[in-house]
mmCIF file of C-alpha atoms in Angstrom:
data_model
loop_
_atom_site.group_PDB
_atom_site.id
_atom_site.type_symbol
_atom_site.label_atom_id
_atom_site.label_comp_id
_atom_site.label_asym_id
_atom_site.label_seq_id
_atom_site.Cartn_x
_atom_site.Cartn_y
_atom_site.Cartn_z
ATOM 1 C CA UNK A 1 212.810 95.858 70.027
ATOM 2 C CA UNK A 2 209.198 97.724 69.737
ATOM 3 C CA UNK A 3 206.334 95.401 68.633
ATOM 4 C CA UNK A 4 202.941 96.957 68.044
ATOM 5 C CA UNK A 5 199.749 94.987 67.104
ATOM 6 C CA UNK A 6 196.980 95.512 64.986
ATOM 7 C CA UNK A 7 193.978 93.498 65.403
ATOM 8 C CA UNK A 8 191.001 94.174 62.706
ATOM 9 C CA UNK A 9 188.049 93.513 64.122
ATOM 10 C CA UNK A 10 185.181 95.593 61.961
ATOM 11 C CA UNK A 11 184.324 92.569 59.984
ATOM 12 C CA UNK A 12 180.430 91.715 60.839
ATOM 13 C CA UNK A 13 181.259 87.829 61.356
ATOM 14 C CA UNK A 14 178.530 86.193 59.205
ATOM 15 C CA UNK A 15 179.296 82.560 59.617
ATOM 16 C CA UNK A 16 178.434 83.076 63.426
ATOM 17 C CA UNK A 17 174.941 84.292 63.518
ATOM 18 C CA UNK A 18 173.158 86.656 65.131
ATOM 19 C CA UNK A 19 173.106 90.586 65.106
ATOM 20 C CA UNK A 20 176.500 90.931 67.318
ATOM 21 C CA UNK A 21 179.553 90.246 65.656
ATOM 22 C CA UNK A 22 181.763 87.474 66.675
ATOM 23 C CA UNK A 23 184.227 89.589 68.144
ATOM 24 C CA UNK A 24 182.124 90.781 70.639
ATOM 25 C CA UNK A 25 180.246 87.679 71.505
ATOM 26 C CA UNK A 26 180.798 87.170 75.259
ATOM 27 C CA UNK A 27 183.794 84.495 76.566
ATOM 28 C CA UNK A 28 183.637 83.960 80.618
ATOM 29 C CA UNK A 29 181.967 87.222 80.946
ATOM 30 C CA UNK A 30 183.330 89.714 78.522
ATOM 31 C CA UNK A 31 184.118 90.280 74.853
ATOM 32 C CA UNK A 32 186.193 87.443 72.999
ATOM 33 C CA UNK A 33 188.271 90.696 71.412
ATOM 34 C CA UNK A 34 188.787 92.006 74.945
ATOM 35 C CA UNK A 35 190.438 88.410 75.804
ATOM 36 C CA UNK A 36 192.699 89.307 72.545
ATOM 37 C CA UNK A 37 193.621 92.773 73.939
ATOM 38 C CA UNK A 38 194.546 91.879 77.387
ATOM 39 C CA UNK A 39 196.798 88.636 76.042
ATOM 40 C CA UNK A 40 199.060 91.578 74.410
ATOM 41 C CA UNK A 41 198.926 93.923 77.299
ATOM 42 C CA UNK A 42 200.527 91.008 78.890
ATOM 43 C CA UNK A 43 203.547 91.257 76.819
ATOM 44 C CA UNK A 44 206.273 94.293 78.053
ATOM 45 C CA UNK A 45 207.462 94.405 74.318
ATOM 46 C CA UNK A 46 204.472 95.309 73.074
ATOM 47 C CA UNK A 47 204.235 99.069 72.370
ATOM 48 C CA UNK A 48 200.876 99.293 71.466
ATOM 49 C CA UNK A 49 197.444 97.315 70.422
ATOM 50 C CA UNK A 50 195.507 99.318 67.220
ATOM 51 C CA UNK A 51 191.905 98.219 66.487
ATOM 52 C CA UNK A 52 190.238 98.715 63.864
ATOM 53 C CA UNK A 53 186.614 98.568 64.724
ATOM 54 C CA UNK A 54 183.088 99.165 62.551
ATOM 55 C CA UNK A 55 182.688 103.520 62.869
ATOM 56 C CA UNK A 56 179.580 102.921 64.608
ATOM 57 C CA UNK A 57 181.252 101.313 66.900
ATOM 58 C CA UNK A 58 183.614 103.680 68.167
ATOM 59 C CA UNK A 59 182.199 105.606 70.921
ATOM 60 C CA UNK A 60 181.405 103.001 72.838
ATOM 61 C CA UNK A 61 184.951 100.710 72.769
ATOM 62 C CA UNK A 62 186.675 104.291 73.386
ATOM 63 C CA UNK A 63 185.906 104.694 76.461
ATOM 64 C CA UNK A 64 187.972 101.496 77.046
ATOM 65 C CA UNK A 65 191.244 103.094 75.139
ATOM 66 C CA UNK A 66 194.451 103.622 76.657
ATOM 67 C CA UNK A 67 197.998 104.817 76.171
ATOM 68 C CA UNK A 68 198.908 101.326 74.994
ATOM 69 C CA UNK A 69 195.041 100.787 72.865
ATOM 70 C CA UNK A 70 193.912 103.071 70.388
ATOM 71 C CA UNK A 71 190.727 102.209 68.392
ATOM 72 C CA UNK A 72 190.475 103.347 64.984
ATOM 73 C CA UNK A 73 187.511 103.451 62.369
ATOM 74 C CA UNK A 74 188.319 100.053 60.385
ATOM 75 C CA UNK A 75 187.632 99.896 56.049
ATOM 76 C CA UNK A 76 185.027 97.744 54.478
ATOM 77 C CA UNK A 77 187.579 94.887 54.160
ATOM 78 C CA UNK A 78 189.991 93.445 56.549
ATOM 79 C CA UNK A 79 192.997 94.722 54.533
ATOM 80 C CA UNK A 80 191.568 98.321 54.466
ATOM 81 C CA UNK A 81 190.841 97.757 58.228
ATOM 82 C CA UNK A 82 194.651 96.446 58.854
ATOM 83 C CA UNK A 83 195.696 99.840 56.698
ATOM 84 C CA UNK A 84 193.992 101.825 58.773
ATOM 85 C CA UNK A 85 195.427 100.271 61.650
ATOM 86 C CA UNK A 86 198.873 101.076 60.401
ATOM 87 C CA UNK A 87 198.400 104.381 59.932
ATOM 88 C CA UNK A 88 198.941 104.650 63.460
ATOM 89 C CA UNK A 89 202.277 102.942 63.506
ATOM 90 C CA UNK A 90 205.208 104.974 62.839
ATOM 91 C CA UNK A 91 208.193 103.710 64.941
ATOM 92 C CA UNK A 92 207.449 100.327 65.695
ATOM 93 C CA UNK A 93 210.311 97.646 63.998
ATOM 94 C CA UNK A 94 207.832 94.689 64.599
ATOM 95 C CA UNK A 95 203.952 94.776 63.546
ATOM 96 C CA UNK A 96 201.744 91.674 64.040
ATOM 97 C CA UNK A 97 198.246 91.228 62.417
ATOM 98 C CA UNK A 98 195.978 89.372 64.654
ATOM 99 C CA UNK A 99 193.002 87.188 64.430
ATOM 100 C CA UNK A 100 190.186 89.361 66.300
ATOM 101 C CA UNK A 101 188.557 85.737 67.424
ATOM 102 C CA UNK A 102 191.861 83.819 68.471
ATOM 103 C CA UNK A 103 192.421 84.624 72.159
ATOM 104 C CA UNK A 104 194.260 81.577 72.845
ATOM 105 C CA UNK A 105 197.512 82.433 71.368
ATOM 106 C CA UNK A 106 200.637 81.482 73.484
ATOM 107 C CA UNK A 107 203.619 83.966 74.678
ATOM 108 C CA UNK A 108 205.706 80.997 72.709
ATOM 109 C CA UNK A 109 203.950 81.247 69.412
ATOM 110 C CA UNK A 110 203.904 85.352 69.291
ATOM 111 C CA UNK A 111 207.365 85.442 69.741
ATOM 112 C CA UNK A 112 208.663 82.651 67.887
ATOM 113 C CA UNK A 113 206.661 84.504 65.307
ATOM 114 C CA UNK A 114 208.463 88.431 66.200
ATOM 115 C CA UNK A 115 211.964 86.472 66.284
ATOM 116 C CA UNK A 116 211.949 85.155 62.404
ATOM 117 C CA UNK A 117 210.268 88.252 61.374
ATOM 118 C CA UNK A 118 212.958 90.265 62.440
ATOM 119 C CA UNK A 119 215.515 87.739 60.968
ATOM 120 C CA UNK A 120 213.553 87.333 57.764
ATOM 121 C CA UNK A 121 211.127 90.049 57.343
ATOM 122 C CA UNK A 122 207.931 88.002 57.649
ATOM 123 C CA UNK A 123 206.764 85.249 59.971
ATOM 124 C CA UNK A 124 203.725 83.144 60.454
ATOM 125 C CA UNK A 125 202.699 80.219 62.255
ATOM 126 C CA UNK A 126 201.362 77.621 60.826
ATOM 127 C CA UNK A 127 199.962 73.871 61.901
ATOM 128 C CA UNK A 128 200.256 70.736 59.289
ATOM 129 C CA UNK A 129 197.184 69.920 57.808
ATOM 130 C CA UNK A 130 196.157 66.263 58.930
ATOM 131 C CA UNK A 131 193.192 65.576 56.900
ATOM 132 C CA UNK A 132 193.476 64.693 53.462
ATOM 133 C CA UNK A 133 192.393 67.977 50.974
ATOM 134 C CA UNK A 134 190.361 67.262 47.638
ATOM 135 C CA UNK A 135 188.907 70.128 45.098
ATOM 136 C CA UNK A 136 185.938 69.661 44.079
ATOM 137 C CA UNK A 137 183.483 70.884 41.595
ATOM 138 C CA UNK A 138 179.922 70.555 41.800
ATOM 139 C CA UNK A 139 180.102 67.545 44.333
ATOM 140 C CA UNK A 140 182.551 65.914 41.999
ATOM 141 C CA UNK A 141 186.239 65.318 43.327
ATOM 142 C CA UNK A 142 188.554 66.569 40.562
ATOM 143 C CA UNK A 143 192.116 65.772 42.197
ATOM 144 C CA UNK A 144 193.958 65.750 45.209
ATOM 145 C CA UNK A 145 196.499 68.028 47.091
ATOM 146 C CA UNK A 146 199.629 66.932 48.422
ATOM 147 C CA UNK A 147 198.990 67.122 52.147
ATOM 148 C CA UNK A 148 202.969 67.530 53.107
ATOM 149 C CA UNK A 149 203.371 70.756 51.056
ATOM 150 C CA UNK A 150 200.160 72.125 52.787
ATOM 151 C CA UNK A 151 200.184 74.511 56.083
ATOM 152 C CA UNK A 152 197.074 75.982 58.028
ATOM 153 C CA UNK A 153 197.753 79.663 58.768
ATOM 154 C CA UNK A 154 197.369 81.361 62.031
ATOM 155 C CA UNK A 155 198.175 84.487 63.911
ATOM 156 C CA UNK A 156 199.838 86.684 64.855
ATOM 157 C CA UNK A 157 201.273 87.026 61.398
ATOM 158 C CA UNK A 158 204.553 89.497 62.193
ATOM 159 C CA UNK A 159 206.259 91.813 59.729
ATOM 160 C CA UNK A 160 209.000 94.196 59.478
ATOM 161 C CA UNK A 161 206.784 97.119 59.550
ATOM 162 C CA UNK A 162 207.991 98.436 56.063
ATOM 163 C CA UNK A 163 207.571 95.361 54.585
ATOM 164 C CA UNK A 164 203.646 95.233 55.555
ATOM 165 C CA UNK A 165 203.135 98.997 54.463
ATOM 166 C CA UNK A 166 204.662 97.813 51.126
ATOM 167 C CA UNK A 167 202.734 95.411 50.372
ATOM 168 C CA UNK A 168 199.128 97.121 51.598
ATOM 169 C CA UNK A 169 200.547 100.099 49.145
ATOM 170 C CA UNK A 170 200.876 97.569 46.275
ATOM 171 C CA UNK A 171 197.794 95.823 47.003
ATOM 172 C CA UNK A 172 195.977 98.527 47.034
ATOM 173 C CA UNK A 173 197.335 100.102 43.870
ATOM 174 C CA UNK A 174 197.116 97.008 41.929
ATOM 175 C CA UNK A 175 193.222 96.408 43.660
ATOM 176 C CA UNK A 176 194.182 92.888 44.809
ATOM 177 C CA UNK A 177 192.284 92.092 48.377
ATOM 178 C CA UNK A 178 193.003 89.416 50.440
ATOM 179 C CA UNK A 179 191.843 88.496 54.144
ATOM 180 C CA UNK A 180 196.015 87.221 54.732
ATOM 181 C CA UNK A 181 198.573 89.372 54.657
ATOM 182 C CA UNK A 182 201.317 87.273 54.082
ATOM 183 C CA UNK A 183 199.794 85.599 51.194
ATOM 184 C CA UNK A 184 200.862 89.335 50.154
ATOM 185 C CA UNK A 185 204.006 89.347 51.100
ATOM 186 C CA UNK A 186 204.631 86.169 48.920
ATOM 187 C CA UNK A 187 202.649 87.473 46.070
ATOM 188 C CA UNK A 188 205.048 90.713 46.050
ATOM 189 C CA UNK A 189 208.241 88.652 46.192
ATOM 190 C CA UNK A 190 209.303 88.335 50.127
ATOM 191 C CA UNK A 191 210.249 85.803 52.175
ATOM 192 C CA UNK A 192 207.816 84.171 54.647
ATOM 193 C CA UNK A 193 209.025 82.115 57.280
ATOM 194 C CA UNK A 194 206.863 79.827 58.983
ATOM 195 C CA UNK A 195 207.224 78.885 62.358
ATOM 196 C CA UNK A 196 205.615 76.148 64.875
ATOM 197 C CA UNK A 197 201.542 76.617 65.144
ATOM 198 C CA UNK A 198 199.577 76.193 68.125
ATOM 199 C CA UNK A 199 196.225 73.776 68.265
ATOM 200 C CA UNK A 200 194.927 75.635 71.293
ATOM 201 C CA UNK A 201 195.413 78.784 68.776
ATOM 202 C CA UNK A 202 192.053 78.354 67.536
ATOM 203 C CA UNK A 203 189.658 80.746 65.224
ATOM 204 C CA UNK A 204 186.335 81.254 67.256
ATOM 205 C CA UNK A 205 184.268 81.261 63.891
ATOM 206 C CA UNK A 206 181.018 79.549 64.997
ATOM 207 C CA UNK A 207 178.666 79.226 68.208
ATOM 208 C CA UNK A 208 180.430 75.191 68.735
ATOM 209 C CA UNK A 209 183.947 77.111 69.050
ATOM 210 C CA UNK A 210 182.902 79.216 71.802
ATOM 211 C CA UNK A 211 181.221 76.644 73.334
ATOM 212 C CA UNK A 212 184.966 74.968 73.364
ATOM 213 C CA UNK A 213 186.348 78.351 74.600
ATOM 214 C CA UNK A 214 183.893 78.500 77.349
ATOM 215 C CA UNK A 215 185.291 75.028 78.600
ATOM 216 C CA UNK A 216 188.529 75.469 77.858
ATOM 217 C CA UNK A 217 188.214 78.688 80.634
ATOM 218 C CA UNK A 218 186.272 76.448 82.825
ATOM 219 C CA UNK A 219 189.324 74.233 82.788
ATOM 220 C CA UNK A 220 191.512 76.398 83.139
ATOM 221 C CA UNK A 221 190.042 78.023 86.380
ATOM 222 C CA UNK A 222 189.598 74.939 88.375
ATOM 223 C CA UNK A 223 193.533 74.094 87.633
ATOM 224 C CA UNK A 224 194.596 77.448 88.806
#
């Protein structure tokens, strides 16, 4: 079974602050997204790791390409970025989007995720949500969500690669962007299997998550 992996990472990161972009905020001494890479190299099934990057971007992470990572211009959205990314997939049966800023994902949790999206065409793992979820409107609770039926994504997300060019196509005909691709999936009529999240499989969104990260490394090195 071939697996490739894209992992967008031209999105600017806002929510972080700064001028650098999240993705290529420093973790124990080199890029967070470089962390991301490397997990994947790890993996023999893995074919090859596309990243989409910002175009100014490019001749400087290209000199860190190999046969097994290509970088690619990325879009103006993640979903154009993730296109763009597939574009360089042609005979892969397994693609998984990933999280530029989650480079704690387990060997467990990727392929748990690969195995039910070969067997059901899209996968996903997901973690229960724990706290209780109200909307709200202008500081006003208006009603409450039924925690059971609710799921916190993560990646890898994992597709039969058809399957995720179909529903970019449609997307993109019908102008509907979204930053999840199997919210797609389910909005053009597929099945999406969810499978056993991770807590250690975090987002590093702000500067308190890398300051986790950093520990978590620190931790990890003195138990080696």
């Amino acid at each position: 079974m071939t697996v490739s992996v894209i992992v967008p990472a031209a999105g600017l990161g806002t929510r972080f602050g700064g001028e650098l972009p999240k993705q290529f905020q420093s973790l124990a001494g080199k890029p967070i997204l470089l962390h991301v890479i490397e997990r994947f190299l790890l993996d023999e099934n893995v074919a090859r790791v596309v990243v989409p990057v910002a175009e100014q971007l490019l001749p400087a992470v290209r000199q860190t390409a190999s046969d097994r990572v290509v970088f690619v211009a990325g879009g103006e959205s993640r979903q154009e970025s993730v296109m763009r990314g597939l574009e360089m997939i042609e005979e892969s049966e397994i693609v998984a989007v990933h999280d530029a800023v989650r480079p704690f994902f387990t060997p467990e949790t990727f392929h748990g995720a690969v195995a039910a999206a070969r067997e059901f065409g899209v996968a996903l793992p997901v973690l229960p949500v724990n706290d209780t979820i109200h909307v709200v409107n202008e500081d006003v609770v208006m009603h409450t969500l039924e925690r059971s039926t609710l799921a916190a994504a993560q990646t890898p997300q994992c597709f039969q690669t058809e399957i995720l060019r179909d529903v970019l196509q449609r997307a993109q005909v019908d102008g509907v962007n979204t930053t999840d691709e199997a919210g797609l999936a389910v909005r053009y009529g597929y099945t999406v299997k969810i499978v056993a999240g991770d807590p250690m499989n975090f987002k590093i969104t702000r500067p308190e998550d890398l300051a986790v990260a950093e520990a978590l490394i620190l931790r990890w090195s003195k138990e080696a």
